[in-house]
Amino acid sequence: MTLAGVVRVKNSKSVMEKTRVIKKKIWPEYFEAIVSGKKKFELRLADFTVNEGDTLVLEEWDPKTKKYTGRKIEKRVSYVLKFKTDELFWSKEEIEKHGLQIISLE
């Protein structure tokens, strides 16, 4: 969900660049991992537009109570990789057998 009407404009020397503030729910265990600095990536369904430089506001959502906890964290998007399963290096059979893993690098 993009915040309606919120667009940030960055003024660089030669390029005017629009960035967005995007709000998303996140479950408590993943929220904690981001807050602690352990988790430095976010895997999401590509059903919204996000670009490098945008701000992702992650709002902690408790799936048991189906309510927001009130905690949130803002993170700047530094890299976006979008793909469809038929565009990957592996066959659908290999993916179904083994799954995929996202590896965070430091």
Tab-separated table of N, CA and C in Angstrom:
chain	number	residue	atom	x	y	z
A	1	MET	N	0.845	-1.163	0.000
A	1	MET	CA	0.000	0.000	0.000
A	1	MET	C	0.894	1.231	0.000
A	2	THR	N	0.685	2.105	-0.917
A	2	THR	CA	1.418	3.362	-0.972
A	2	THR	C	0.607	4.416	-0.235
A	3	LEU	N	1.267	5.233	0.545
A	3	LEU	CA	0.572	6.313	1.235
A	3	LEU	C	0.043	7.294	0.206
A	4	ALA	N	-1.237	7.516	0.232
A	4	ALA	CA	-1.869	8.395	-0.751
A	4	ALA	C	-1.304	9.798	-0.648
A	5	GLY	N	-0.888	10.312	-1.782
A	5	GLY	CA	-0.446	11.692	-1.843
A	5	GLY	C	0.936	11.975	-1.286
A	6	VAL	N	1.664	10.948	-0.850
A	6	VAL	CA	2.984	11.191	-0.287
A	6	VAL	C	4.035	10.843	-1.323
A	7	VAL	N	4.702	11.847	-1.826
A	7	VAL	CA	5.800	11.652	-2.771
A	7	VAL	C	6.926	12.562	-2.320
A	8	ARG	N	8.089	11.986	-2.142
A	8	ARG	CA	9.252	12.788	-1.779
A	8	ARG	C	10.030	13.085	-3.045
A	9	VAL	N	10.551	14.279	-3.146
A	9	VAL	CA	11.352	14.643	-4.309
A	9	VAL	C	12.767	14.919	-3.832
A	10	LYS	N	13.709	14.166	-4.393
A	10	LYS	CA	15.119	14.380	-4.075
A	10	LYS	C	15.708	15.267	-5.151
A	11	ASN	N	16.461	16.231	-4.737
A	11	ASN	CA	17.078	17.150	-5.686
A	11	ASN	C	18.559	16.821	-5.777
A	12	SER	N	18.967	16.202	-6.876
A	12	SER	CA	20.389	15.943	-7.071
A	12	SER	C	20.892	16.937	-8.101
A	13	LYS	N	22.183	16.921	-8.360
A	13	LYS	CA	22.781	17.939	-9.227
A	13	LYS	C	22.127	18.008	-10.599
A	14	SER	N	21.918	16.858	-11.231
A	14	SER	CA	21.393	16.909	-12.595
A	14	SER	C	20.078	16.159	-12.775
A	15	VAL	N	19.617	15.476	-11.732
A	15	VAL	CA	18.436	14.629	-11.897
A	15	VAL	C	17.445	14.895	-10.770
A	16	MET	N	16.200	15.099	-11.129
A	16	MET	CA	15.130	15.170	-10.137
A	16	MET	C	14.560	13.766	-10.018
A	17	GLU	N	14.552	13.236	-8.838
A	17	GLU	CA	14.196	11.844	-8.627
A	17	GLU	C	13.056	11.767	-7.615
A	18	LYS	N	11.938	11.132	-7.984
A	18	LYS	CA	10.813	10.982	-7.072
A	18	LYS	C	10.979	9.688	-6.289
A	19	THR	N	10.749	9.766	-5.000
A	19	THR	CA	10.755	8.563	-4.174
A	19	THR	C	9.429	8.468	-3.444
A	20	ARG	N	9.070	7.259	-3.087
A	20	ARG	CA	7.798	7.018	-2.424
A	20	ARG	C	8.002	6.518	-1.000
A	21	VAL	N	6.983	6.694	-0.189
A	21	VAL	CA	6.899	6.076	1.127
A	21	VAL	C	5.847	4.980	0.999
A	22	ILE	N	6.245	3.746	1.294
A	22	ILE	CA	5.377	2.588	1.112
A	22	ILE	C	5.208	1.894	2.458
A	23	LYS	N	3.964	1.648	2.860
A	23	LYS	CA	3.673	0.983	4.129
A	23	LYS	C	3.310	-0.472	3.872
A	24	LYS	N	3.899	-1.375	4.680
A	24	LYS	CA	3.609	-2.800	4.577
A	24	LYS	C	3.542	-3.416	5.968
A	25	LYS	N	2.699	-4.438	6.095
A	25	LYS	CA	2.625	-5.220	7.331
A	25	LYS	C	3.836	-6.139	7.407
A	26	ILE	N	4.253	-6.452	8.645
A	26	ILE	CA	5.317	-7.435	8.851
A	26	ILE	C	5.058	-8.171	10.165
A	27	TRP	N	5.228	-9.474	10.149
A	27	TRP	CA	4.993	-10.300	11.338
A	27	TRP	C	6.072	-10.044	12.389
A	28	PRO	N	5.738	-10.235	13.670
A	28	PRO	CA	6.654	-9.899	14.765
A	28	PRO	C	8.054	-10.508	14.668
A	29	GLU	N	8.167	-11.780	14.310
A	29	GLU	CA	9.500	-12.400	14.272
A	29	GLU	C	10.393	-11.775	13.196
A	30	TYR	N	9.804	-11.366	12.080
A	30	TYR	CA	10.578	-10.722	11.016
A	30	TYR	C	10.877	-9.265	11.369
A	31	PHE	N	9.928	-8.612	12.030
A	31	PHE	CA	10.132	-7.244	12.497
A	31	PHE	C	11.325	-7.196	13.452
A	32	GLU	N	11.346	-8.116	14.419
A	32	GLU	CA	12.438	-8.171	15.395
A	32	GLU	C	13.780	-8.380	14.718
A	33	ALA	N	13.813	-9.269	13.713
A	33	ALA	CA	15.070	-9.552	13.012
A	33	ALA	C	15.579	-8.318	12.265
A	34	ILE	N	14.669	-7.502	11.763
A	34	ILE	CA	15.073	-6.264	11.085
A	34	ILE	C	15.546	-5.233	12.105
A	35	VAL	N	14.798	-5.074	13.189
A	35	VAL	CA	15.172	-4.115	14.232
A	35	VAL	C	16.557	-4.442	14.797
A	36	SER	N	16.838	-5.733	15.001
A	36	SER	CA	18.131	-6.144	15.567
A	36	SER	C	19.277	-6.005	14.570
A	37	GLY	N	18.945	-5.832	13.288
A	37	GLY	CA	19.975	-5.716	12.259
A	37	GLY	C	20.363	-7.037	11.629
A	38	LYS	N	19.787	-8.131	12.117
A	38	LYS	CA	20.123	-9.456	11.582
A	38	LYS	C	19.570	-9.656	10.174
A	39	LYS	N	18.352	-9.208	9.932
A	39	LYS	CA	17.686	-9.383	8.632
A	39	LYS	C	17.832	-8.092	7.836
A	40	LYS	N	18.477	-8.188	6.674
A	40	LYS	CA	18.743	-7.006	5.855
A	40	LYS	C	18.141	-7.143	4.470
A	41	PHE	N	17.058	-7.874	4.370
A	41	PHE	CA	16.377	-8.065	3.095
A	41	PHE	C	14.892	-8.227	3.375
A	42	GLU	N	14.087	-8.104	2.358
A	42	GLU	CA	12.643	-8.302	2.494
A	42	GLU	C	12.159	-9.002	1.232
A	43	LEU	N	11.511	-10.134	1.391
A	43	LEU	CA	10.946	-10.885	0.277
A	43	LEU	C	9.460	-10.560	0.219
A	44	ARG	N	9.003	-10.037	-0.897
A	44	ARG	CA	7.607	-9.619	-1.046
A	44	ARG	C	7.064	-10.023	-2.395
A	45	LEU	N	5.773	-10.269	-2.444
A	45	LEU	CA	5.070	-10.443	-3.704
A	45	LEU	C	5.165	-9.115	-4.446
A	46	ALA	N	5.473	-9.171	-5.732
A	46	ALA	CA	5.673	-7.939	-6.514
A	46	ALA	C	4.339	-7.371	-6.993
A	47	ASP	N	3.418	-7.162	-6.054
A	47	ASP	CA	2.098	-6.620	-6.391
A	47	ASP	C	2.021	-5.111	-6.134
A	48	PHE	N	3.180	-4.479	-5.970
A	48	PHE	CA	3.254	-3.028	-5.798
A	48	PHE	C	4.570	-2.554	-6.396
A	49	THR	N	4.650	-1.273	-6.680
A	49	THR	CA	5.860	-0.698	-7.258
A	49	THR	C	6.769	-0.201	-6.148
A	50	VAL	N	8.022	-0.592	-6.212
A	50	VAL	CA	9.033	-0.115	-5.271
A	50	VAL	C	10.334	0.065	-6.044
A	51	ASN	N	11.031	1.136	-5.731
A	51	ASN	CA	12.279	1.446	-6.422
A	51	ASN	C	13.364	1.803	-5.421
A	52	GLU	N	14.606	1.722	-5.876
A	52	GLU	CA	15.728	2.143	-5.051
A	52	GLU	C	15.504	3.593	-4.629
A	53	GLY	N	15.765	3.878	-3.370
A	53	GLY	CA	15.577	5.223	-2.836
A	53	GLY	C	14.250	5.415	-2.127
A	54	ASP	N	13.260	4.559	-2.415
A	54	ASP	CA	11.975	4.643	-1.722
A	54	ASP	C	12.170	4.315	-0.241
A	55	THR	N	11.214	4.725	0.579
A	55	THR	CA	11.224	4.394	2.000
A	55	THR	C	10.156	3.346	2.254
A	56	LEU	N	10.569	2.238	2.858
A	56	LEU	CA	9.649	1.167	3.215
A	56	LEU	C	9.359	1.294	4.707
A	57	VAL	N	8.092	1.528	5.052
A	57	VAL	CA	7.671	1.606	6.446
A	57	VAL	C	7.061	0.257	6.784
A	58	LEU	N	7.746	-0.496	7.638
A	58	LEU	CA	7.279	-1.820	8.039
A	58	LEU	C	6.566	-1.691	9.376
A	59	GLU	N	5.278	-2.046	9.375
A	59	GLU	CA	4.451	-1.934	10.574
A	59	GLU	C	4.187	-3.330	11.119
A	60	GLU	N	4.587	-3.536	12.372
A	60	GLU	CA	4.439	-4.857	12.982
A	60	GLU	C	2.959	-5.237	13.088
A	61	TRP	N	2.634	-6.421	12.587
A	61	TRP	CA	1.268	-6.939	12.534
A	61	TRP	C	1.246	-8.288	13.232
A	62	ASP	N	0.385	-8.439	14.219
A	62	ASP	CA	0.273	-9.709	14.938
A	62	ASP	C	-0.784	-10.574	14.260
A	63	PRO	N	-0.387	-11.687	13.627
A	63	PRO	CA	-1.356	-12.525	12.920
A	63	PRO	C	-2.329	-13.238	13.859
A	64	LYS	N	-1.972	-13.362	15.139
A	64	LYS	CA	-2.871	-14.013	16.104
A	64	LYS	C	-4.034	-13.094	16.471
A	65	THR	N	-3.721	-11.824	16.750
A	65	THR	CA	-4.769	-10.871	17.135
A	65	THR	C	-5.350	-10.147	15.923
A	66	LYS	N	-4.643	-10.262	14.797
A	66	LYS	CA	-5.026	-9.568	13.561
A	66	LYS	C	-5.100	-8.054	13.772
A	67	LYS	N	-4.089	-7.557	14.513
A	67	LYS	CA	-4.007	-6.123	14.789
A	67	LYS	C	-2.560	-5.663	14.693
A	68	TYR	N	-2.401	-4.373	14.405
A	68	TYR	CA	-1.079	-3.770	14.444
A	68	TYR	C	-0.654	-3.619	15.899
A	69	THR	N	0.646	-3.791	16.167
A	69	THR	CA	1.151	-3.655	17.535
A	69	THR	C	1.478	-2.204	17.878
A	70	GLY	N	1.597	-1.361	16.862
A	70	GLY	CA	1.985	0.034	17.080
A	70	GLY	C	3.458	0.283	16.804
A	71	ARG	N	4.233	-0.794	16.659
A	71	ARG	CA	5.657	-0.620	16.352
A	71	ARG	C	5.851	-0.552	14.844
A	72	LYS	N	6.764	0.316	14.419
A	72	LYS	CA	7.086	0.399	12.999
A	72	LYS	C	8.527	0.847	12.841
A	73	ILE	N	9.065	0.562	11.678
A	73	ILE	CA	10.442	0.936	11.371
A	73	ILE	C	10.499	1.392	9.921
A	74	GLU	N	11.281	2.429	9.667
A	74	GLU	CA	11.468	2.934	8.298
A	74	GLU	C	12.831	2.494	7.792
A	75	LYS	N	12.852	1.984	6.572
A	75	LYS	CA	14.103	1.569	5.937
A	75	LYS	C	14.136	2.106	4.517
A	76	ARG	N	15.312	2.583	4.099
A	76	ARG	CA	15.487	3.038	2.721
A	76	ARG	C	15.774	1.833	1.848
A	77	VAL	N	15.130	1.774	0.701
A	77	VAL	CA	15.327	0.679	-0.249
A	77	VAL	C	16.624	0.941	-1.009
A	78	SER	N	17.560	-0.014	-0.933
A	78	SER	CA	18.849	0.165	-1.606
A	78	SER	C	18.978	-0.682	-2.869
A	79	TYR	N	18.171	-1.726	-3.003
A	79	TYR	CA	18.264	-2.599	-4.181
A	79	TYR	C	16.956	-3.360	-4.332
A	80	VAL	N	16.483	-3.512	-5.558
A	80	VAL	CA	15.262	-4.273	-5.842
A	80	VAL	C	15.568	-5.256	-6.962
A	81	LEU	N	15.253	-6.516	-6.744
A	81	LEU	CA	15.386	-7.554	-7.764
A	81	LEU	C	14.005	-8.151	-7.957
A	82	LYS	N	13.438	-7.986	-9.151
A	82	LYS	CA	12.122	-8.546	-9.460
A	82	LYS	C	12.310	-9.665	-10.465
A	83	PHE	N	11.563	-10.741	-10.286
A	83	PHE	CA	11.643	-11.850	-11.235
A	83	PHE	C	10.365	-12.667	-11.184
A	84	LYS	N	10.141	-13.435	-12.219
A	84	LYS	CA	9.045	-14.400	-12.275
A	84	LYS	C	9.680	-15.781	-12.279
A	85	THR	N	8.963	-16.780	-11.776
A	85	THR	CA	9.565	-18.108	-11.627
A	85	THR	C	10.026	-18.704	-12.951
A	86	ASP	N	9.387	-18.358	-14.055
A	86	ASP	CA	9.827	-18.918	-15.339
A	86	ASP	C	11.037	-18.171	-15.912
A	87	GLU	N	11.496	-17.123	-15.233
A	87	GLU	CA	12.668	-16.365	-15.677
A	87	GLU	C	13.917	-16.714	-14.867
A	88	LEU	N	13.814	-17.697	-13.985
A	88	LEU	CA	14.939	-18.046	-13.123
A	88	LEU	C	15.882	-19.025	-13.807
A	89	PHE	N	17.001	-19.271	-13.169
A	89	PHE	CA	18.026	-20.157	-13.711
A	89	PHE	C	17.645	-21.629	-13.608
A	90	TRP	N	16.692	-21.946	-12.752
A	90	TRP	CA	16.353	-23.338	-12.465
A	90	TRP	C	14.992	-23.680	-13.037
A	91	SER	N	14.761	-24.959	-13.230
A	91	SER	CA	13.462	-25.404	-13.743
A	91	SER	C	12.422	-25.337	-12.621
A	92	LYS	N	11.151	-25.316	-13.010
A	92	LYS	CA	10.070	-25.310	-12.019
A	92	LYS	C	10.137	-26.556	-11.150
A	93	GLU	N	10.543	-27.683	-11.745
A	93	GLU	CA	10.652	-28.938	-10.997
A	93	GLU	C	11.710	-28.829	-9.896
A	94	GLU	N	12.870	-28.232	-10.241
A	94	GLU	CA	13.933	-28.055	-9.242
A	94	GLU	C	13.474	-27.125	-8.119
A	95	ILE	N	12.773	-26.065	-8.489
A	95	ILE	CA	12.278	-25.118	-7.487
A	95	ILE	C	11.257	-25.796	-6.582
A	96	GLU	N	10.340	-26.574	-7.160
A	96	GLU	CA	9.344	-27.278	-6.351
A	96	GLU	C	9.997	-28.298	-5.427
A	97	LYS	N	11.051	-28.959	-5.894
A	97	LYS	CA	11.737	-29.980	-5.091
A	97	LYS	C	12.540	-29.357	-3.948
A	98	HIS	N	13.297	-28.296	-4.242
A	98	HIS	CA	14.236	-27.744	-3.266
A	98	HIS	C	13.793	-26.426	-2.642
A	99	GLY	N	12.899	-25.690	-3.308
A	99	GLY	CA	12.546	-24.351	-2.853
A	99	GLY	C	13.628	-23.358	-3.238
A	100	LEU	N	13.471	-22.135	-2.806
A	100	LEU	CA	14.451	-21.077	-3.050
A	100	LEU	C	14.917	-20.540	-1.707
A	101	GLN	N	16.102	-19.982	-1.673
A	101	GLN	CA	16.568	-19.300	-0.473
A	101	GLN	C	17.097	-17.926	-0.853
A	102	ILE	N	16.877	-16.993	0.017
A	102	ILE	CA	17.414	-15.649	-0.148
A	102	ILE	C	18.615	-15.561	0.791
A	103	ILE	N	19.748	-15.135	0.282
A	103	ILE	CA	20.966	-15.091	1.081
A	103	ILE	C	21.385	-13.630	1.236
A	104	SER	N	21.516	-13.196	2.467
A	104	SER	CA	21.949	-11.833	2.749
A	104	SER	C	23.469	-11.809	2.860
A	105	LEU	N	24.091	-10.823	2.253
A	105	LEU	CA	25.549	-10.720	2.247
A	105	LEU	C	26.007	-9.476	2.995
A	106	GLU	N	27.161	-9.565	3.615
A	106	GLU	CA	27.756	-8.399	4.294
A	106	GLU	C	29.110	-8.117	3.717
